[in-house]
Tab-separated table of C-alpha atoms in Angstrom:
chain	number	residue	atom	x	y	z
A	4	MET	CA	-0.138	0.187	-0.154
A	5	PHE	CA	1.492	3.611	-1.006
A	6	LYS	CA	1.149	6.343	1.189
A	7	THR	CA	-1.529	9.532	0.288
A	8	ILE	CA	-0.938	12.328	-0.305
A	9	SER	CA	-3.785	15.144	1.023
A	10	ASP	CA	-4.314	17.971	-0.881
A	11	PRO	CA	-1.656	18.084	-3.629
A	12	ALA	CA	-0.959	21.542	-5.533
A	13	ASP	CA	-2.622	21.677	-9.318
A	14	CYS	CA	0.879	21.829	-10.662
A	15	GLU	CA	2.205	18.924	-8.459
A	16	VAL	CA	-0.981	16.868	-9.873
A	17	ARG	CA	-0.307	17.711	-13.745
A	18	SER	CA	3.383	17.540	-13.301
A	19	ALA	CA	2.826	13.430	-12.451
A	20	ILE	CA	0.028	13.012	-15.959
A	21	ARG	CA	2.844	15.003	-17.691
A	22	PHE	CA	5.490	12.290	-16.675
A	23	LEU	CA	3.108	9.269	-16.871
A	24	ASN	CA	2.144	10.615	-20.360
A	25	ALA	CA	5.880	10.726	-21.145
A	26	LYS	CA	5.926	7.560	-20.311
A	27	LYS	CA	3.527	6.360	-22.810
A	28	VAL	CA	1.130	5.419	-19.554
A	29	LYS	CA	-2.526	5.128	-20.715
A	30	PRO	CA	-4.677	8.570	-19.342
A	31	ALA	CA	-7.275	6.070	-17.794
A	32	GLU	CA	-3.822	4.446	-16.021
A	33	ILE	CA	-2.796	8.199	-15.428
A	34	HIS	CA	-5.982	8.275	-13.592
A	35	SER	CA	-6.023	5.192	-11.466
A	36	GLN	CA	-2.522	5.768	-10.324
A	37	LEU	CA	-3.524	9.578	-9.133
A	38	VAL	CA	-6.530	8.611	-7.663
A	39	GLU	CA	-4.479	5.786	-5.493
A	40	ILE	CA	-2.434	8.295	-4.227
A	41	TYR	CA	-4.126	11.058	-4.083
A	42	GLY	CA	-7.183	10.259	-3.374
A	43	GLU	CA	-10.996	10.026	-5.287
A	44	ASN	CA	-11.995	13.589	-5.372
A	45	VAL	CA	-7.729	14.652	-7.097
A	46	MET	CA	-9.337	14.689	-10.498
A	47	THR	CA	-11.603	13.394	-13.341
A	48	ASP	CA	-10.434	10.857	-15.713
A	49	GLY	CA	-12.119	13.503	-18.495
A	50	MET	CA	-9.822	16.462	-16.583
A	51	VAL	CA	-6.987	13.880	-16.955
A	52	ARG	CA	-7.686	13.322	-20.916
A	53	LYS	CA	-7.938	16.935	-21.114
A	54	TRP	CA	-4.540	17.603	-19.756
A	55	VAL	CA	-2.675	14.537	-21.399
A	56	ARG	CA	-4.335	15.917	-25.125
A	57	GLN	CA	-2.472	18.977	-24.006
A	58	PHE	CA	0.860	17.656	-23.193
A	59	ASN	CA	0.580	15.885	-26.720
A	60	ASP	CA	0.208	18.899	-28.529
A	61	GLY	CA	2.739	20.416	-26.976
A	62	ARG	CA	1.879	22.285	-24.013
A	63	THR	CA	5.042	21.836	-21.168
A	64	ASN	CA	3.823	24.349	-18.301
A	65	VAL	CA	2.254	22.853	-15.750
A	66	HIS	CA	1.155	25.758	-14.117
A	67	ASP	CA	-2.352	27.851	-14.642
A	68	GLU	CA	-2.290	30.552	-17.259
A	69	PRO	CA	-2.276	34.335	-15.927
A	70	ARG	CA	-5.878	35.428	-15.987
A	71	ILE	CA	-7.037	38.909	-17.020
A	72	ALA	CA	-9.449	40.257	-14.406
A	73	ARG	CA	-11.572	43.133	-14.561
A	74	PRO	CA	-10.332	46.221	-12.715
A	75	SER	CA	-12.434	46.435	-9.198
A	76	VAL	CA	-14.283	50.225	-8.872
A	77	VAL	CA	-15.011	49.387	-5.428
A	78	ASN	CA	-13.034	51.686	-3.338
A	79	ASP	CA	-13.094	52.934	0.369
A	80	GLY	CA	-14.696	55.809	-1.138
A	81	LEU	CA	-17.114	54.095	-2.307
A	82	VAL	CA	-18.263	51.411	0.358
A	83	ALA	CA	-18.392	54.846	2.758
A	84	LYS	CA	-20.943	56.405	-0.166
A	85	VAL	CA	-23.115	53.076	0.289
A	86	ASN	CA	-22.965	52.655	4.017
A	87	GLU	CA	-24.164	56.294	4.569
A	88	LYS	CA	-27.274	56.030	1.295
A	89	ILE	CA	-28.466	52.912	3.522
A	90	ARG	CA	-27.910	54.508	7.073
A	91	GLU	CA	-29.943	57.304	4.900
A	92	ASN	CA	-32.909	54.172	4.106
A	93	ARG	CA	-33.298	51.218	5.635
A	94	ARG	CA	-34.951	50.208	3.102
A	95	PHE	CA	-32.799	51.160	0.085
A	96	THR	CA	-32.865	48.460	-1.834
A	97	ILE	CA	-30.361	46.354	-5.226
A	98	ARG	CA	-32.358	48.340	-7.870
A	99	MET	CA	-31.704	52.159	-5.832
A	100	LEU	CA	-28.275	50.943	-5.606
A	101	PHE	CA	-27.675	50.511	-9.349
A	102	ASP	CA	-29.666	53.556	-9.620
A	103	GLU	CA	-27.318	55.651	-7.461
A	104	PHE	CA	-24.547	54.191	-8.301
A	105	PRO	CA	-24.082	53.109	-11.978
A	106	GLN	CA	-20.391	52.232	-11.962
A	107	ILE	CA	-21.539	49.384	-9.580
A	108	SER	CA	-24.191	47.876	-12.072
A	109	LYS	CA	-21.406	48.248	-15.323
A	110	THR	CA	-19.793	45.025	-13.504
A	111	VAL	CA	-22.482	42.629	-12.224
């Protein structure tokens, strides 16, 4: 019996997939080995197959690709203004919030 590893980093699991794929291990067997070491919730068989395809297509990076996020419109001044409006009118609704602060509705 092998020692199980709990809560592995995503890049660790992808590295194992890349390694086993380079050794020509079939995706179903890769999934089986991952489950044996990392547990049932490590990754689905379909996700293993997706990563094998990506590595076969030439991907070498096991880390997440950087994502472009929208800049936040929330700042301390806006939070203070919203809190003030709510204190003025305890029945302040989400609709009124969007009407009063249109910059918020653009991000939702």
